[in-house]
Amino acid sequence: SLLSAPIRAAHHVLTTNKRPPPAPAAKASTAMSGQSSGCGFLTSVVVHGDSALSEQEKELGRRLRRLYPAVDERETPLPRSWSPKDKFSYIGLSQNNLRVHYKGHGKTPKDAASVRATHPIPAACGVYYFEVKIVSKGRDGYMGIGLSAQGVNMNRLPGWDKHSYGYHGDDGHSFCSSGTGQPYGPTFTTGDVIGCCVNLINNTCFYTKNGHSLGIAFTDLPPNLYPTVGLQTPGEVVDANFGQHPFVFDIEDYMREWRTKIQAQIISRGQGLKVGNNSSPFSPDRMVASYLVHHGYCATAEAFARSTDQAVHEELASIKNRQKIQKLVLSGRMGEAIETTQQLYPTLLERNPNLLFMLKVRQFIEMVNGTDSEVRCLGGRSPKSQDSYPGSPNPSPSHSASIHSLASPAKPSGSHSYLPGFDSSCSNGVAPGRPHPSAHCPKQLPSTPSNAELNTINSVRSQQANACTSGDIDMEVDHYSNGVSGSSSNGFLNGSSKHDIELEDCDADMDPALPRRQLCGGSQAAIERMIHFGRELQSMSEHLRRECGKNAANKKMLKDAFSLLAYSDPWSSPVGYQLDSIQREPVCSTLNSAILETHNLPKQPPLALAVGQASQCLSVMARSGIGSCAFASVDDYLH
Amino acid sequence: MACMLEAPLRISVLSEVTATSRHYVDRLFDPDPQKVLQGVIDMKNAVIGNNKQKANLIVLGAVPRLLYLLQQPTSSLELRTECAVVLGSLAMGTENNIKSLVDCHIIPALLQGLLCQDLKFIEACLRCLRTVFISPVTPVQLLFTDPTVIPHLMSLLSRSQRTQEYITQIFSHCCKTPEHQMILYNHGAIQNIAPLLMSPSYKVQMQALKCFSVLAYENTQVSMTLVNVLVDGELLTQVFVKMMQRDRPIEMQLTAAKCLTYMCRAGAIRTDDTCIIMKTLPCLVRMCSKERLLEERVEGAETLAYLMEPDVELQRIASITDHLVAMLADYFKYPSSVSAIADIKRLDHDLKHAHELRQAAFKLYASLGANDEDIRKKITETENMMDRIVSGLSESSIKVRLAAVRCLHSLSRSVQQLRTSFHDHAVWKPLMKLLQNAPDEVLVMASSTLCNLLLEFSPSKEPILESGVVELLCSLTQSDSPALRVNGIWALMNMAFQADQKVKVEIVRALGTEQLFRLLSDPDANVLMKTLGLLRNLLSTRPHIDQIMSSHGKQIMQAVTLILEGEHGIEVKEQTLCILGNIADGHTAKELIMTNDDMLQKIKSYMGHSNVKLQLAATFCVSNLIWNEEDGSQERQDKLREMGFVDILHKLTQASDPNLCDRAKTAMQQYLA
């Protein structure tokens, strides 16, 4: 229960971030002219403009996502129809490539013909299922339903060849890569619905007839099998259901059983962990403790350390300091936050000009928002958004960003070399480009970086890391810090303490009737101050570029921030998301990590690291054909 | 096992009734109530998990004193509660402990205690009552002797999760008869217990579910009520269906499936309802799988057998579901050869369940093969199936024998199996052995199977006849059980069908005419029908008819008269008229009818009966009597003409029923020729 509060916040962000459309869908969404369904893979069908059809496709998309939530369709698309390219010539397709009919002579078994689905079954399904309805048994009813690997001869019925498996209607036998069948189930004929279920966890397959499970047909199945049907005599017609319609068999009930099994396994393994010693930083007790310390829950951390006999690795005073800074950042008082940081950690920002720049940009945004101390005392008022961090004596910071930065690459990117959890500031650097859950049109949102982009960032970063003169080969080196000690930024901060003092006076004469959301809180003086600050920021940026070279992230950050001024109502502008208080979180987390680093403490709490690693593990499992990853979502455990 | 444990205990009690044990009891008699309380608490701590100590204290007479303290109004509530706790702990020991407690009238005392207002005390009493009532040695009737108890328990259901758990557990263990079901039902068990299915406590949910399964079992009224019950706006059947979801605990799935099975068998849910076909049946088949515990597999198979017994469609679906027929073959592999060496504990466990598994499998096979020929074939083709049945017939466990013979009976309905596998495996041998000395329920099944084995096309018929089966069957006809009498006479009937004269004589001799006529006045209509059938089979071909009628003609005619005059169903009278028709076919035998004017009048009146079947049989008889090519046919024709038969026949040639019309025309032709 100690953990539940901060992690819940993280989970929230995680789930909302899953909503935006996958990146490669860009082409599709334009073709769909404004339909924001996010089903990019439907392009070819939707273009036909048949609304009934698109409704069916949407239904298919919904059902497939519900059945196979762990499948990343950009990497491993699910079968949705029969392939017009991967079939024997005696096979005819119709009805959106879902209906199969036989058009050969059907004289001998040599006239048998098969068709495969468009894609193989992804392992991340865990359990995969499709159904085939026998529309007509034709002359002899020699239908075969099953699975085959790519390249298996299509002039055959499924099951007759190596890496091919089938259940045949005429005799009810199962064919396991062999010309002779084994007695398996009942025969099937016109009107019957035959289902085929592949269990990718134990690599078995069973069939169903009219919704009744017939028992295991095959074991030790190879990976990457395609749904396949074969026909052999004239008049044979079958319809496939890959999820277009509800299934006759209750496959979800079967999946529930396997989900429970896998989760029971996870829990039983986890129990072994608890008895382990506390010396490893990944022992559960120490993970919890370090997490609490990291985020500055000092009372909880103390209590937890006491009850588990651990030493707290950081001075309590330091925790409190960090907490103070976090509180300032999260309430939008950036000026004070920067000043406090400089007082408490004098060299930190000097050594991290990029970090300072980022803080300053945030300060600028807060000025626009009217929340920063410097503008608030100039007659502005705090906008409503600040209320999301009510002035409780000890606001619990929401650390969504840190975990988000870990988990998100595992979901959308699929980049192989990118290890999440080792560089939060990198992710933070691209954070403005990440689609945001607030109500913005997806078109106006920059898409998530593609694999290529991420890889570039990654390689740039590693080069930079190698260029570091410190000899420190720690991969966690912040890639913005470039090993250059930028000039001091003191000049921008003069007088901020004075404003601090004036703060209380300003608060007193605030007019509650003032309309909400005015630029800089509505004060002319504040606007001037903001514009002045903006110029300072501009020159700081130029200075930084001279000293450290070009930095695309910094440039974009500044551009986005300045764009706020281009709109009469910045809050409802396309770049207005920056004003959302939730955007303080990544800033807060980056600053927190930087402070911890100066104390030789990990900038990522091991718990967050472990969560990120687990997510990454799952995607590795999916790629390696280990089906149990389907039922082991990390999200399920972040509750 | 029990003896081994008991003996040393007794010795220890007698030899060293230890000072400490006695000390505990002595302290219960202390004049200072505070010290008594402390004494009870110490006793509580001393007996927990210590069976020896429990036995000692019982022998030393702690129970009556504890009960006295528990009932004493002057005792403090705390003391009374602690007493109930200690008694509950004592009840947790051996069965002997329970017996001693029941002998000390603990049940009325605790039930009385439930009238107290204090929840903790009530819970302690209920917990102890629960432990006592779930023991097989406690007579369940004790719950129902005082009519105020059940309504009071119902009212306590709302008190706490514990009262809910204990009370529902008591109900589900004590509800053993239809009377018990009705008592609980009439006191609002359904309305009171239904909400508990949604309890946050798994234990409460489970006990409530078990209650519904015992309440619904073979009880139409309860089941009909259950289908209309709403829990949280959801139909009870849907609640049960959800409880069968595959991620629910096995125990819950199984018990929910039982509830739906019982409701279905009681007629409250149709067998073609989705919740039965798509949910209950597959759930029960899963319970039979190798992954389940042996107990679960037994219960699953038995429940499934019960569910589909009367419905061929369910049998067909089950027979293709998850290779059930092959899955059941595994039930015969315990204890497995590996378990013996690998693990003694496992071997013990397997041995204990081996009989149960086998009988459950036989029961399920019996149900599966009850109606469908293809399924029977599938079953007999299962590995070593017939051998297993044959050895099952001679197992020591009566349950296994009964189930094996049920299975054999089910399969014996197949003509093909009778001709092939039954004969190949000489199943008649163990079957005959089983018939020699078995309890009635086994006899019913075995004799019924024998009936099928004695069908004329069965190759087993000959060897069975040679084994002296006639005497055995004749003795069955004298049984008190109508089912056995039916089977006995049925088997004889089958045996007599197209049999040799020798066999027929043997049957008549062994049965004795006296017994034959006693059976003709049997109160059971089935017995009567089969006896008539036997008579009809005996009286087939002409020489047999004349021979039997010459020796037993008088009695047979008497019996026939009696039946035709008596209050019997159409089938019985039809069969009797057919016998008369057969008699009329004999050379000499027909004179027995011709000389009996009374009988002729009867036949005449049946020719004008409102039922066509009886008219047909009577006309058939007449046409045999007047058949042309036989000696004296002219006289008989004349006599019947005088009696007015021709007029009736003439009328019948105009009958609307084509068969009757034909028969009458054939008869009329005898006159024309």
Tab-separated table of C-alpha atoms in Angstrom, chain A residues 184 186 210-216 250 253-254 256-257 260-261, chain B residues 244-247 277-279 281 286 291-292 317 320-323:
chain	number	residue	atom	x	y	z
A	184	TYR	CA	-9.706	-37.148	-34.113
A	186	PRO	CA	-16.648	-36.007	-35.722
A	210	ASN	CA	-20.420	-25.619	-33.444
A	211	GLY	CA	-18.933	-24.175	-30.279
A	212	HIS	CA	-17.923	-27.446	-28.632
A	213	SER	CA	-14.272	-28.083	-27.974
A	214	LEU	CA	-13.067	-31.310	-29.543
A	215	GLY	CA	-9.837	-31.671	-27.578
A	216	ILE	CA	-6.168	-31.338	-28.443
A	250	ASP	CA	-16.408	-18.941	-26.072
A	253	ASP	CA	-13.414	-17.984	-21.434
A	254	TYR	CA	-10.524	-20.208	-22.529
A	256	ARG	CA	-9.326	-16.284	-19.046
A	257	GLU	CA	-8.182	-19.678	-17.863
A	260	THR	CA	-5.108	-16.969	-14.616
A	261	LYS	CA	-2.584	-19.771	-15.077
B	244	MET	CA	-18.411	-21.592	-14.104
B	245	GLN	CA	-16.011	-19.253	-15.902
B	246	ARG	CA	-12.698	-20.926	-16.422
B	247	ASP	CA	-10.741	-18.516	-14.257
B	277	ILE	CA	-25.295	-27.188	-23.685
B	278	MET	CA	-22.667	-24.472	-24.005
B	279	LYS	CA	-21.683	-23.956	-20.370
B	281	LEU	CA	-21.747	-29.648	-20.090
B	286	ARG	CA	-13.288	-30.199	-18.128
B	291	GLU	CA	-5.356	-31.865	-14.809
B	292	ARG	CA	-8.041	-32.001	-12.139
B	317	ILE	CA	-22.325	-33.516	-27.645
B	320	ILE	CA	-17.351	-35.410	-29.077
B	321	THR	CA	-16.255	-32.922	-26.424
B	322	ASP	CA	-12.563	-32.925	-25.532
B	323	HIS	CA	-12.124	-36.624	-26.289
